[in-house]
PDB file of C-alpha atoms in Angstrom:
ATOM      1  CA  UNK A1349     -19.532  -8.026  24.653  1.00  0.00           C
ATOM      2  CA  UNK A1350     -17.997  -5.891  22.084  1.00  0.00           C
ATOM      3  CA  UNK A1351     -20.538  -5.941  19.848  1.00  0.00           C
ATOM      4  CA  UNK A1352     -23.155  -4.712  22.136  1.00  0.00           C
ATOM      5  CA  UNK A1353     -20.532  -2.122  23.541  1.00  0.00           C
ATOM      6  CA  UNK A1354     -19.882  -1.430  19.858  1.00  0.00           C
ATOM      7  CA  UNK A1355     -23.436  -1.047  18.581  1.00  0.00           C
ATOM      8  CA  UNK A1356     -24.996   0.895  22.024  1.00  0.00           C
ATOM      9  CA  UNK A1357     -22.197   3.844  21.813  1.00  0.00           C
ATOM     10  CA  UNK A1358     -22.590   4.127  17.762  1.00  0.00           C
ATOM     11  CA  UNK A1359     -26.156   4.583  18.845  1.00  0.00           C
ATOM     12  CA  UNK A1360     -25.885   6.952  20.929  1.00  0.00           C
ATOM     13  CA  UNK A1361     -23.053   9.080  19.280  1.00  0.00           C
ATOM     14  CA  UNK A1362     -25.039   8.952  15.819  1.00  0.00           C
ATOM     15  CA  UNK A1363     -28.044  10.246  18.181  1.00  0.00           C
ATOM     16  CA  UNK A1364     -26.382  13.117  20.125  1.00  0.00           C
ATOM     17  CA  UNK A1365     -24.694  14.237  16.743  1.00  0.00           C
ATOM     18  CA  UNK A1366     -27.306  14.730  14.560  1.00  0.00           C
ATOM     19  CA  UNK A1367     -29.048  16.084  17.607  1.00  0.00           C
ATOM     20  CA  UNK A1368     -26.415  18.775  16.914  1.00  0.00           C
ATOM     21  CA  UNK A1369     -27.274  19.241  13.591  1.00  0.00           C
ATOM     22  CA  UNK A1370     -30.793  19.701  13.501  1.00  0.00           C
ATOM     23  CA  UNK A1371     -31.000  21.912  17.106  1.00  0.00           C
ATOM     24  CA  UNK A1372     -32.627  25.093  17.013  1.00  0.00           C
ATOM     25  CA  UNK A1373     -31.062  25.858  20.423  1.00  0.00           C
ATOM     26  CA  UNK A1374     -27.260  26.400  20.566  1.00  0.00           C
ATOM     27  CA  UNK A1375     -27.047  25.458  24.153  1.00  0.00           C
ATOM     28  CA  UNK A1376     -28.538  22.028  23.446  1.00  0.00           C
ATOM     29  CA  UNK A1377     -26.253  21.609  20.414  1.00  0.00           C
ATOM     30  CA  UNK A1378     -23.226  22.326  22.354  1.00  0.00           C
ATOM     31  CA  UNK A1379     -24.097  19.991  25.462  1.00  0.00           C
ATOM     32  CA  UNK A1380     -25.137  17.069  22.979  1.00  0.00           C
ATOM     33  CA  UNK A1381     -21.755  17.912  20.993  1.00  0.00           C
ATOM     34  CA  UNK A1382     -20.304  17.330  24.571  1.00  0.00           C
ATOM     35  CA  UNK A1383     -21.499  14.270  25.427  1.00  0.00           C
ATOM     36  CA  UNK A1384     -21.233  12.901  21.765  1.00  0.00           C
ATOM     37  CA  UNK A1385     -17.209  13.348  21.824  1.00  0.00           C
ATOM     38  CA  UNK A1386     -17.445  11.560  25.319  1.00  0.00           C
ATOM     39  CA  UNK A1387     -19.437   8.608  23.673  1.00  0.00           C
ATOM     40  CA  UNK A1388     -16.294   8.576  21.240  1.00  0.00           C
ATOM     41  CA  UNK A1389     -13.688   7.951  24.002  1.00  0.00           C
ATOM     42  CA  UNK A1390     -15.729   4.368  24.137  1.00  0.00           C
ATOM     43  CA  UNK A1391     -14.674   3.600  20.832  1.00  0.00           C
ATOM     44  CA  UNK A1392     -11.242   4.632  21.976  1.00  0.00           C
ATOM     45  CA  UNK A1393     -11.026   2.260  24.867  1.00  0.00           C
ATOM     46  CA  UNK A1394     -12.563  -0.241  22.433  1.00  0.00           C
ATOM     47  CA  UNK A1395      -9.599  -0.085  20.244  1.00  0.00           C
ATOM     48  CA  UNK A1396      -7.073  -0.804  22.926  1.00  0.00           C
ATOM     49  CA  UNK A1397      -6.328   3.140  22.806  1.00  0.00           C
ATOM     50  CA  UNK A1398      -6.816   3.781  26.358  1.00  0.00           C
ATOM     51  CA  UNK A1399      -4.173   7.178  25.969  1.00  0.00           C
ATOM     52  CA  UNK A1400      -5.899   8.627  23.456  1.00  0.00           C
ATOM     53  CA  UNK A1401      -9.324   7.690  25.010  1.00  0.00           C
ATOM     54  CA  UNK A1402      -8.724  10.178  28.207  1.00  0.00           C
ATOM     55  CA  UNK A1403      -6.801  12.603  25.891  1.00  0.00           C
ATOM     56  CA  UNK A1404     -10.063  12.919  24.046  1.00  0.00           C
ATOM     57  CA  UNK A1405     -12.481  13.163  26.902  1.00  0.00           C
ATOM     58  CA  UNK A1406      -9.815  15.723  28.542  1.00  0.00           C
ATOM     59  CA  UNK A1407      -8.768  17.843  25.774  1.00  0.00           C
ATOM     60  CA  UNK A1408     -12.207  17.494  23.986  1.00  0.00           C
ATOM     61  CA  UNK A1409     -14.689  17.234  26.351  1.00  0.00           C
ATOM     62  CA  UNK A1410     -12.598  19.484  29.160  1.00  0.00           C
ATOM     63  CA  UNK A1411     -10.971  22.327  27.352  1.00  0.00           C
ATOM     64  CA  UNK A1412     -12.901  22.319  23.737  1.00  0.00           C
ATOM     65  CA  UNK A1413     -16.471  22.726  25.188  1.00  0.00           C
ATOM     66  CA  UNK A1414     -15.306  24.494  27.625  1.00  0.00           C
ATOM     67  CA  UNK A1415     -13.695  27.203  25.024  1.00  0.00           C
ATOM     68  CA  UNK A1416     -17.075  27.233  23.471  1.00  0.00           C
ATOM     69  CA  UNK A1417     -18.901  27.572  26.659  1.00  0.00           C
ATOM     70  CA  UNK A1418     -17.016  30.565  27.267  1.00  0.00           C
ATOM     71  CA  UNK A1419     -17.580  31.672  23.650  1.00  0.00           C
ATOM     72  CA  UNK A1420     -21.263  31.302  23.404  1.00  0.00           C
ATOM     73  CA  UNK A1421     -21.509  34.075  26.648  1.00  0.00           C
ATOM     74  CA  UNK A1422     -21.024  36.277  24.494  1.00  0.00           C
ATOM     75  CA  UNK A1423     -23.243  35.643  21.509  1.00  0.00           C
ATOM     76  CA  UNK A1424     -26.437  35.532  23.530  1.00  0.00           C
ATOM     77  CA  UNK A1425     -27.163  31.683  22.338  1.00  0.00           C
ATOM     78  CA  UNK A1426     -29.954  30.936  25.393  1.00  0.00           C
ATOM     79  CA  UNK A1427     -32.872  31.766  23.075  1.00  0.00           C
ATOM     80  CA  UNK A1428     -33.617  29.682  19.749  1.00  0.00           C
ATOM     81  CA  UNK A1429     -31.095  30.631  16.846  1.00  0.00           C
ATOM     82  CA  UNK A1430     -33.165  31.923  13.795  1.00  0.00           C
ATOM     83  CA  UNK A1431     -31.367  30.897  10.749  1.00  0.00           C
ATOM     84  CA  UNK A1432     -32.712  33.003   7.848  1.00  0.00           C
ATOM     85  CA  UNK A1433     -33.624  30.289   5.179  1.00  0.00           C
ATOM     86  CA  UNK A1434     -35.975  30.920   2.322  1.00  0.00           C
ATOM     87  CA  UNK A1435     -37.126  27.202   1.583  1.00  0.00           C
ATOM     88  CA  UNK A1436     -36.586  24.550   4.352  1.00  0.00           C
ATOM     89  CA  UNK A1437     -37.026  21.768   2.771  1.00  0.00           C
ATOM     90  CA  UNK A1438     -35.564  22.503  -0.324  1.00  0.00           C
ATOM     91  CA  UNK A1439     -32.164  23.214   1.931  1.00  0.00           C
ATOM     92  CA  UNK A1440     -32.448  20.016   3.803  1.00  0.00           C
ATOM     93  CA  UNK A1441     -33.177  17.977   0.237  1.00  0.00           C
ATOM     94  CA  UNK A1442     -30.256  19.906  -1.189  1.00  0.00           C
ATOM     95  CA  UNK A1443     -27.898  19.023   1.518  1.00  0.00           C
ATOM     96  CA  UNK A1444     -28.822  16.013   2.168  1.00  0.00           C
ATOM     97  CA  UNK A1445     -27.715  14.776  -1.321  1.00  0.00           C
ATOM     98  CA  UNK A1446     -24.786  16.445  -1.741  1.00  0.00           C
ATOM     99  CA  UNK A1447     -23.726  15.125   1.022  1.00  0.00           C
ATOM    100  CA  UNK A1448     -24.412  11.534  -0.161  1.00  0.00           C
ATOM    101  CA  UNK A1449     -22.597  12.052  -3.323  1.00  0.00           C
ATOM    102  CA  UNK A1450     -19.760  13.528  -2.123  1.00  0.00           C
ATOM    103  CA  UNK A1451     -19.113  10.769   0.476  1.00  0.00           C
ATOM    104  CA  UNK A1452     -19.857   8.306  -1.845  1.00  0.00           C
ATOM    105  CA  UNK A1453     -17.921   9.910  -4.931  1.00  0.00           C
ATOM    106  CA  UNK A1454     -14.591  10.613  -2.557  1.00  0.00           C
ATOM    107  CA  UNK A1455     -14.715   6.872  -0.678  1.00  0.00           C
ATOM    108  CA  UNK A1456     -15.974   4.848  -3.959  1.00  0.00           C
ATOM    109  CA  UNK A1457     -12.942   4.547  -5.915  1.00  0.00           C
ATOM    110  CA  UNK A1458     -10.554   3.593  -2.876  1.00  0.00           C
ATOM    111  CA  UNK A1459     -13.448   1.237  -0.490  1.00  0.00           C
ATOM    112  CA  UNK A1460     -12.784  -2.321  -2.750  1.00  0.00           C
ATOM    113  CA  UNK A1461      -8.952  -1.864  -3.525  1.00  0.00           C
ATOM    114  CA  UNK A1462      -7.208  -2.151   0.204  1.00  0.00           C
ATOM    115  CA  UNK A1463      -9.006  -4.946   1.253  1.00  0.00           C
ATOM    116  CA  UNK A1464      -6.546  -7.850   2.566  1.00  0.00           C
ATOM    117  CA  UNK A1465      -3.921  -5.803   1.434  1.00  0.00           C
ATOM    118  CA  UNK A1466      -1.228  -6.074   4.502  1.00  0.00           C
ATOM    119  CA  UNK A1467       0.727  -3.499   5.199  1.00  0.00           C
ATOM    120  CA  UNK A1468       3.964  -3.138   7.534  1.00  0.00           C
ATOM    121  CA  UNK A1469       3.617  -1.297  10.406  1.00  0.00           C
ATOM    122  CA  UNK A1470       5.673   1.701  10.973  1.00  0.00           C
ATOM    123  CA  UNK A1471       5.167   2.101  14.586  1.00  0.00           C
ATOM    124  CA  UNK A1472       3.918  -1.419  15.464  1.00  0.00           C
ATOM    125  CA  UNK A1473       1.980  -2.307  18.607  1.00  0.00           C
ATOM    126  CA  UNK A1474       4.685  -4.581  21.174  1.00  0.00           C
ATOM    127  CA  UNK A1475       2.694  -7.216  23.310  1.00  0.00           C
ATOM    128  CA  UNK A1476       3.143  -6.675  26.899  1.00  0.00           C
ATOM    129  CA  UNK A1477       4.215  -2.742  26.569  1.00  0.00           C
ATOM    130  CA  UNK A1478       1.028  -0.634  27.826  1.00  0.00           C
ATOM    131  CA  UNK A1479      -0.546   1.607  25.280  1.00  0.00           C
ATOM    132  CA  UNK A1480       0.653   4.927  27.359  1.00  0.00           C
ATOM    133  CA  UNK A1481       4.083   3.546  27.393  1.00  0.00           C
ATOM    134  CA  UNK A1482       4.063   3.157  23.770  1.00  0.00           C
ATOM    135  CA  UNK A1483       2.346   6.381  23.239  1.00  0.00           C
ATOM    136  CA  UNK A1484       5.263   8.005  24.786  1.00  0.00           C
ATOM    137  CA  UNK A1485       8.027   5.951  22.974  1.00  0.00           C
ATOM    138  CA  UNK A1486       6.811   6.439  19.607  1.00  0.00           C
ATOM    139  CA  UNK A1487       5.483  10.452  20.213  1.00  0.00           C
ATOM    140  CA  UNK A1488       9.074  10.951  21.756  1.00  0.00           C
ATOM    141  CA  UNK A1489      11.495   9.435  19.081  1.00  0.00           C
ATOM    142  CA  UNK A1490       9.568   8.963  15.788  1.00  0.00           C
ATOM    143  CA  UNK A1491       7.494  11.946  15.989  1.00  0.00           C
ATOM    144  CA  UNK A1492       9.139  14.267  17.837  1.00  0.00           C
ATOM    145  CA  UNK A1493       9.208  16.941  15.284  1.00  0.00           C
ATOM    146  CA  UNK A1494       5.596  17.033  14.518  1.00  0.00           C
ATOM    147  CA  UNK A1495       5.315  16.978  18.274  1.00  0.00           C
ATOM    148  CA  UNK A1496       7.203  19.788  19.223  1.00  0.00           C
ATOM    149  CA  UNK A1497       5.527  22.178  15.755  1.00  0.00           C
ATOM    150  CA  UNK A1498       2.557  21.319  17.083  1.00  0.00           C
ATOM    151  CA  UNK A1499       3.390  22.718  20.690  1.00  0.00           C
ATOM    152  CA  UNK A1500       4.374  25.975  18.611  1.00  0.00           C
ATOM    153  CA  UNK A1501       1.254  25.967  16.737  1.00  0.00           C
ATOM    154  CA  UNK A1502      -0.902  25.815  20.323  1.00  0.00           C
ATOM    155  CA  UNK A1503       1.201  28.818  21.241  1.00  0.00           C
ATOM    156  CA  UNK A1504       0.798  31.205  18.356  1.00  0.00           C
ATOM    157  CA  UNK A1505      -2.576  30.016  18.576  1.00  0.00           C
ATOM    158  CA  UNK A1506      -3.324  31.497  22.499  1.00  0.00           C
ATOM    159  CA  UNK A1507      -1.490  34.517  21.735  1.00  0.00           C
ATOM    160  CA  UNK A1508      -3.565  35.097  18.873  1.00  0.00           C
ATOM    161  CA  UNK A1509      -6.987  33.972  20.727  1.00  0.00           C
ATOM    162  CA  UNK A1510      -5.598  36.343  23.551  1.00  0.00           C
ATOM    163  CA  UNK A1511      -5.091  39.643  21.369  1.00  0.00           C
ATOM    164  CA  UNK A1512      -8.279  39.215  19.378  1.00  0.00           C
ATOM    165  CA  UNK A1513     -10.377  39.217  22.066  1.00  0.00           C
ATOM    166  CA  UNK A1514      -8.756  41.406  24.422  1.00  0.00           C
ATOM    167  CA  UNK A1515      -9.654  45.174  23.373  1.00  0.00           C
ATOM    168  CA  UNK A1516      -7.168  47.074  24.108  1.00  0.00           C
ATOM    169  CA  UNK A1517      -4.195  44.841  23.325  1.00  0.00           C
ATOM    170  CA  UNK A1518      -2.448  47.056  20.841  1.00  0.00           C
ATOM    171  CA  UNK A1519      -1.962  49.499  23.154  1.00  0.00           C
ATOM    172  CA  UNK A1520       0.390  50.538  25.620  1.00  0.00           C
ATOM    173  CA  UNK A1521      -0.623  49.554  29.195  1.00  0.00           C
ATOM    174  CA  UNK A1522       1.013  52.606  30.999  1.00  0.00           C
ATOM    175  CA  UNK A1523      -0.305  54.915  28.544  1.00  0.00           C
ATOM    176  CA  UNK A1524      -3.823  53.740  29.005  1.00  0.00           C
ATOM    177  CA  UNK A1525      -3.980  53.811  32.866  1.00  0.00           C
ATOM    178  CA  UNK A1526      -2.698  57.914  32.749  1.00  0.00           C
ATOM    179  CA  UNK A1527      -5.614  58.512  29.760  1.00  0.00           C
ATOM    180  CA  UNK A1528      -8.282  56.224  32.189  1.00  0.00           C
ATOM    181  CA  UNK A1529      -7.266  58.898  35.450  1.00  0.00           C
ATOM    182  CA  UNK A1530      -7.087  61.415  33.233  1.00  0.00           C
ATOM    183  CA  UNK A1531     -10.730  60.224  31.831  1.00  0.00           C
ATOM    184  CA  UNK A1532     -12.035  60.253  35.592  1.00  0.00           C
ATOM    185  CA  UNK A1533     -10.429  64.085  36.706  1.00  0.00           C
ATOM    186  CA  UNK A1534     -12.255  65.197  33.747  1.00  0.00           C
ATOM    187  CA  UNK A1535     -15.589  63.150  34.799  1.00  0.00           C
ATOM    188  CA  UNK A1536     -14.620  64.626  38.124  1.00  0.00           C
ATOM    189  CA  UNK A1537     -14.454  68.290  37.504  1.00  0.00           C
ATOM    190  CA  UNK A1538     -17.574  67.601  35.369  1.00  0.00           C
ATOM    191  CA  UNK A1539     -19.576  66.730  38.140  1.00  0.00           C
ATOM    192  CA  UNK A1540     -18.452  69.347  40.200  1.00  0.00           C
ATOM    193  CA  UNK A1541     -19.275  72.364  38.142  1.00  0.00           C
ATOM    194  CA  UNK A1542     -22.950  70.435  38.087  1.00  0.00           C
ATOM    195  CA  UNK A1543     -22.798  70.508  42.068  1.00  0.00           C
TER     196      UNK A1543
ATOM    197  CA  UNK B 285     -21.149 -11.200  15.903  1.00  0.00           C
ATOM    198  CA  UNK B 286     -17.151 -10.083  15.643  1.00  0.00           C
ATOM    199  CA  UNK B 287     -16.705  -6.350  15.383  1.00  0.00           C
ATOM    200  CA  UNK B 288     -14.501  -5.368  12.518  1.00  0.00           C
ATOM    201  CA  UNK B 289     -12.674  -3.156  10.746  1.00  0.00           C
ATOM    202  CA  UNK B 290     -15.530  -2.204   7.986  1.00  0.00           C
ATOM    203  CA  UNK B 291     -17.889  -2.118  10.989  1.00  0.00           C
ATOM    204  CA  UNK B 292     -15.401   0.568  12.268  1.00  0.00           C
ATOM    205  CA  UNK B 293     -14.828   2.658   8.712  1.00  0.00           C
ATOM    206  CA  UNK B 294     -19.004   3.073   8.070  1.00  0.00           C
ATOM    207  CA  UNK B 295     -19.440   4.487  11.437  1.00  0.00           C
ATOM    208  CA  UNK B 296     -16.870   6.923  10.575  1.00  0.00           C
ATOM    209  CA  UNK B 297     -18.195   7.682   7.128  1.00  0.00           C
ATOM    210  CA  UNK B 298     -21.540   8.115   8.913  1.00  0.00           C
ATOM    211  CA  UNK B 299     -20.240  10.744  11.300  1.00  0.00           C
ATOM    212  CA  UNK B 300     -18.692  12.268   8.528  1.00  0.00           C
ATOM    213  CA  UNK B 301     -21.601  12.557   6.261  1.00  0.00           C
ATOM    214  CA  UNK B 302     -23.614  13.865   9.676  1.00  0.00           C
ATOM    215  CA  UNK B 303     -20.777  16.440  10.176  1.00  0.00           C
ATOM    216  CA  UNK B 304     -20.719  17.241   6.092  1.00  0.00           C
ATOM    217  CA  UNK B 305     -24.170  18.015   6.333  1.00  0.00           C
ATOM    218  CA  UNK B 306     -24.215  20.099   8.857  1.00  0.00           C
ATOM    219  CA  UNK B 307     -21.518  21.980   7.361  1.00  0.00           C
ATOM    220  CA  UNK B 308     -24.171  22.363   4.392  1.00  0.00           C
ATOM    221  CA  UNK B 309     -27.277  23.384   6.429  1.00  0.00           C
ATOM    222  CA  UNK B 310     -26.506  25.398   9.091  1.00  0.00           C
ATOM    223  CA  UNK B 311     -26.103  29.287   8.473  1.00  0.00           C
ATOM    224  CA  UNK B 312     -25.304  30.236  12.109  1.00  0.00           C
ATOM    225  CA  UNK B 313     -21.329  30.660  12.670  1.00  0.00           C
ATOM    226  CA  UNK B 314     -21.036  28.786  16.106  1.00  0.00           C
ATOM    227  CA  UNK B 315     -23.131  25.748  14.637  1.00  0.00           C
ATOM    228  CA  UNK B 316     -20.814  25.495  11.815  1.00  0.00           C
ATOM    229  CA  UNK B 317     -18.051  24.925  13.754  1.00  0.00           C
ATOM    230  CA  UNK B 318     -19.124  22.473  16.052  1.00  0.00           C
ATOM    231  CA  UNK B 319     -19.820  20.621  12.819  1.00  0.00           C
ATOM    232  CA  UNK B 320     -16.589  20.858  11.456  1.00  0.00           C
ATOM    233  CA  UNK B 321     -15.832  19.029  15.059  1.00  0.00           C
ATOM    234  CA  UNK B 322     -18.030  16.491  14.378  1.00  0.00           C
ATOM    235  CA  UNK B 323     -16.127  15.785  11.030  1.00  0.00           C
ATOM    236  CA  UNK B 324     -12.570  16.357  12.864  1.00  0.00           C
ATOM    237  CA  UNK B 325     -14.479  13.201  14.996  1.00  0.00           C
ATOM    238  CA  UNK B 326     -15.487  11.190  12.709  1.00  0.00           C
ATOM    239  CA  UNK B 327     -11.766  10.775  10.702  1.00  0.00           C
ATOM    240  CA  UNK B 328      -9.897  10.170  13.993  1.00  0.00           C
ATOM    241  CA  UNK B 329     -12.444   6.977  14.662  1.00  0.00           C
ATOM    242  CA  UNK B 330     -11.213   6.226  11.210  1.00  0.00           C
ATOM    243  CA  UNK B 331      -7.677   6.520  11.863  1.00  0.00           C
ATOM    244  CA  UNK B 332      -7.654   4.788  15.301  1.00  0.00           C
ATOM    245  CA  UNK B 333      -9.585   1.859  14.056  1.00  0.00           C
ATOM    246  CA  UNK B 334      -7.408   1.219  10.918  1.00  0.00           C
ATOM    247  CA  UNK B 335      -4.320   1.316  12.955  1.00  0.00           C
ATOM    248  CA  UNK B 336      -5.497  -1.030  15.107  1.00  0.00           C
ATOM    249  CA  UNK B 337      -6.253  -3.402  12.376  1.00  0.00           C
ATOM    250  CA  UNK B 338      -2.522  -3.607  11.236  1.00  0.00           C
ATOM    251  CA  UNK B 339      -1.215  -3.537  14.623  1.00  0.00           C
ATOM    252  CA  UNK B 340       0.189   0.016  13.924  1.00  0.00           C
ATOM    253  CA  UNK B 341       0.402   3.479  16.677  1.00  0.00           C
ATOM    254  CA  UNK B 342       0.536   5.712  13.892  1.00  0.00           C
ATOM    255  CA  UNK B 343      -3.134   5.887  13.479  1.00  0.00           C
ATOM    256  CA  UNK B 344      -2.769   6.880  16.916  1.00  0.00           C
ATOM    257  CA  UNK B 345      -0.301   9.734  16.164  1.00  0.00           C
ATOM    258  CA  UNK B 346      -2.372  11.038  13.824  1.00  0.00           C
ATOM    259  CA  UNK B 347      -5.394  11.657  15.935  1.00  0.00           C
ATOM    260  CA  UNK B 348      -3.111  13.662  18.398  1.00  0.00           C
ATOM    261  CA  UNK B 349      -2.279  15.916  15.987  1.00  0.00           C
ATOM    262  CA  UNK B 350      -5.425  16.213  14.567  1.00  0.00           C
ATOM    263  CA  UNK B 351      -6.992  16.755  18.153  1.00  0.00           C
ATOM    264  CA  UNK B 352      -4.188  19.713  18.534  1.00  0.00           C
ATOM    265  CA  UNK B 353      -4.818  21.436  15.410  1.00  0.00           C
ATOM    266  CA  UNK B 354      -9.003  21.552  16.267  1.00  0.00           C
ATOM    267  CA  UNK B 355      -7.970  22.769  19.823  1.00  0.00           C
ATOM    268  CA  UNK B 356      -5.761  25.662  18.162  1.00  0.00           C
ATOM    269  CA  UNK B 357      -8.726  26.360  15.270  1.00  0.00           C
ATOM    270  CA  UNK B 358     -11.264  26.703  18.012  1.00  0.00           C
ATOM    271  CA  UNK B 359      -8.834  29.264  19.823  1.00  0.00           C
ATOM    272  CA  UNK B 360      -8.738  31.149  16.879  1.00  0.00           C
ATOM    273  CA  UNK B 361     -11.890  31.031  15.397  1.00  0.00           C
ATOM    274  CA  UNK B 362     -13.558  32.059  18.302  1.00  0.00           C
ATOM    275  CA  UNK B 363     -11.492  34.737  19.050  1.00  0.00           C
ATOM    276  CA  UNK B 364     -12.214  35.768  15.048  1.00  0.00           C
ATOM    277  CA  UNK B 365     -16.140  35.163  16.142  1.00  0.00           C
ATOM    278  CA  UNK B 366     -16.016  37.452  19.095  1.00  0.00           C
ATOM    279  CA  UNK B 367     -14.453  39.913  16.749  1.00  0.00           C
ATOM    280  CA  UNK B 368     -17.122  39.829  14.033  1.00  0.00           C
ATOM    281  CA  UNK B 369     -20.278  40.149  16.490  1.00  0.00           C
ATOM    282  CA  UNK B 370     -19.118  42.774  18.569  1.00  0.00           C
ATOM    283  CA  UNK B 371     -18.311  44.670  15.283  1.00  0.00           C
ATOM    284  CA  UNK B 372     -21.723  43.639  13.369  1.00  0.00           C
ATOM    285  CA  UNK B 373     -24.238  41.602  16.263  1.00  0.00           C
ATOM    286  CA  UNK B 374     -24.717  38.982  14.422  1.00  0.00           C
ATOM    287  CA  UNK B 375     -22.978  35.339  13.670  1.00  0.00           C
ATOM    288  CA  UNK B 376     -24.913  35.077  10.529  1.00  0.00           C
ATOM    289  CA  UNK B 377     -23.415  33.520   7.362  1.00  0.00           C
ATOM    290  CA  UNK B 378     -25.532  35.708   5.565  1.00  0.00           C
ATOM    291  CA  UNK B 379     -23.472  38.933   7.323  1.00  0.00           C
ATOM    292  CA  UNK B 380     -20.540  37.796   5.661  1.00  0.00           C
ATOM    293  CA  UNK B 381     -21.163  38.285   2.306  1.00  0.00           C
ATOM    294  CA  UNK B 382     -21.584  41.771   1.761  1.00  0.00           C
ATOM    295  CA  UNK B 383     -17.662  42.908   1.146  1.00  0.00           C
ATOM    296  CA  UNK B 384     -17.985  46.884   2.931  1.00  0.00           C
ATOM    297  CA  UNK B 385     -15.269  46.202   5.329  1.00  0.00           C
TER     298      UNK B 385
END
């Protein structure tokens, strides 16, 4: 049962990713990149990590995409994306292989050397305590720290996707309503000289 | 057949090598990124399934940090995308090399 569970979402996330890769059409890239990170919560649940399972399908699938939803509105993405490359083929080649060796020059040296080596676990799993539960005792004593940086780091981060795209962040709001009415008495008096 | 750990690590390292390419190929901005998600994917399988081997959470931990940090680079980087085609209409690679300013 786990083995065909195992071997049917592999399929299918291998399938919708490289569907990603090779797209010519952002909006198909973006909805297979969507339902590839929802193929990943399987392996999730597969794991017995139920938590982070619906954490990925929320946060990923809910608020990620849906970022880059809102993103590609403004980059026109509904028409194929031409990607000015001299030699296709070459590029692909070229890619391909580097990619090869350095996967297979960074794992190499460390994929013989851990096997059967046991280690002690630092957080371990307790029989009988649900996976949320222990989610929440481990995030909540052993990495609280890290927990509570990285809920600084998701603020600076907002603020900062906030002001970039906003235009006219920098400036002051009350001082840019009176130059927008002044703006529209000048438009105004424009128009009436015309009339 | 029994579904193991190894069975676990080359699906990552396949994801990985999917994402890595990619990363290589593509010349448009948006598609890099959603690469670099693919790769951000492809480690937290690793991590999950390795802690589940030794009976560990951490593994665990690690992917909620990790999934954090891509939700705060996507805030960013889009907002830094936005930026860069209303100022030059394009998310090119290729508009990013000349240095004018």
């Amino acid at each position: 049962m786990e083995a065909i569970a195992f071997y049917l979402f592999s399929a299918l996330t291998i399938a919708m990713f490289t569907i990603v890769v090779v797209s010519d059409n952002a909006l198909y890239a973006m909805s297979a990149l969507a339902g590839g990170m929802i193929f990943i919560a399987g392996f999730f649940f597969l794991l017995d990590a139920e938590f982070l399972g619906v954490v990925q399908i929320i946060v990923y699938t809910g608020a990620v995409m849906a970022l880059y939803a809102f993103g590609m509105m403004f980059f026109d993405t509904t028409r194929a994306v031409k990607e000015n490359v001299e030699n296709k083929y070459v590029l692909n080649t070229l890619a391909g292989l580097a990619t090869v060796f350095a996967v297979v020059a960074v794992t190499a040296p460390f994929a013989g050397e851990h096997v059967g080596y046991v280690l002690e676990a630092v957080a371990p799993i307790i029989d009988g305590v649900g996976n949320s539960q222990m989610v929440g005792y481990v995030l909540f004593t052993k990495y609280l720290v890290p927990f509570e940086l990285a809920a600084i780091m998701l603020l600076v981060a907002m603020i900062a996707g906030i002001v970039l795209v906003s235009k006219t962040m920098d400036k002051n709001i009350t001082m840019l309503e009176a130059e927008v009415q002044e703006e529209a008495e000048k438009d105004y008096k424009k128009d009436k000289i015309w009339i | 057949m029994d579904i193991g750990l190894t069975h676990y690590l080359v699906l990552s390292t396949i994801l990985f090598s999917i994402g890595l390419y990619g990363v290589l190929k593509r010349k448009n901005l948006l598609l890099l990124f959603f690469s670099t998600e693919i790769m951000l994917n492809a480690v937290n399988i690793g991590l999950v399934a390795v802690g589940n081997h030794y009976g560990d959470l951490t593994g665990q931990m690690f992917a909620f940090f990790i999934i954090a940090v891509a939700a705060s680079e996507v805030a960013v980087g889009l907002g830094l995308l936005v930026l860069w085609y209303r100022k030059h209409q394009t998310i090119d690679l290729d508009s990013l090399q000349d240095m004018k300013g």
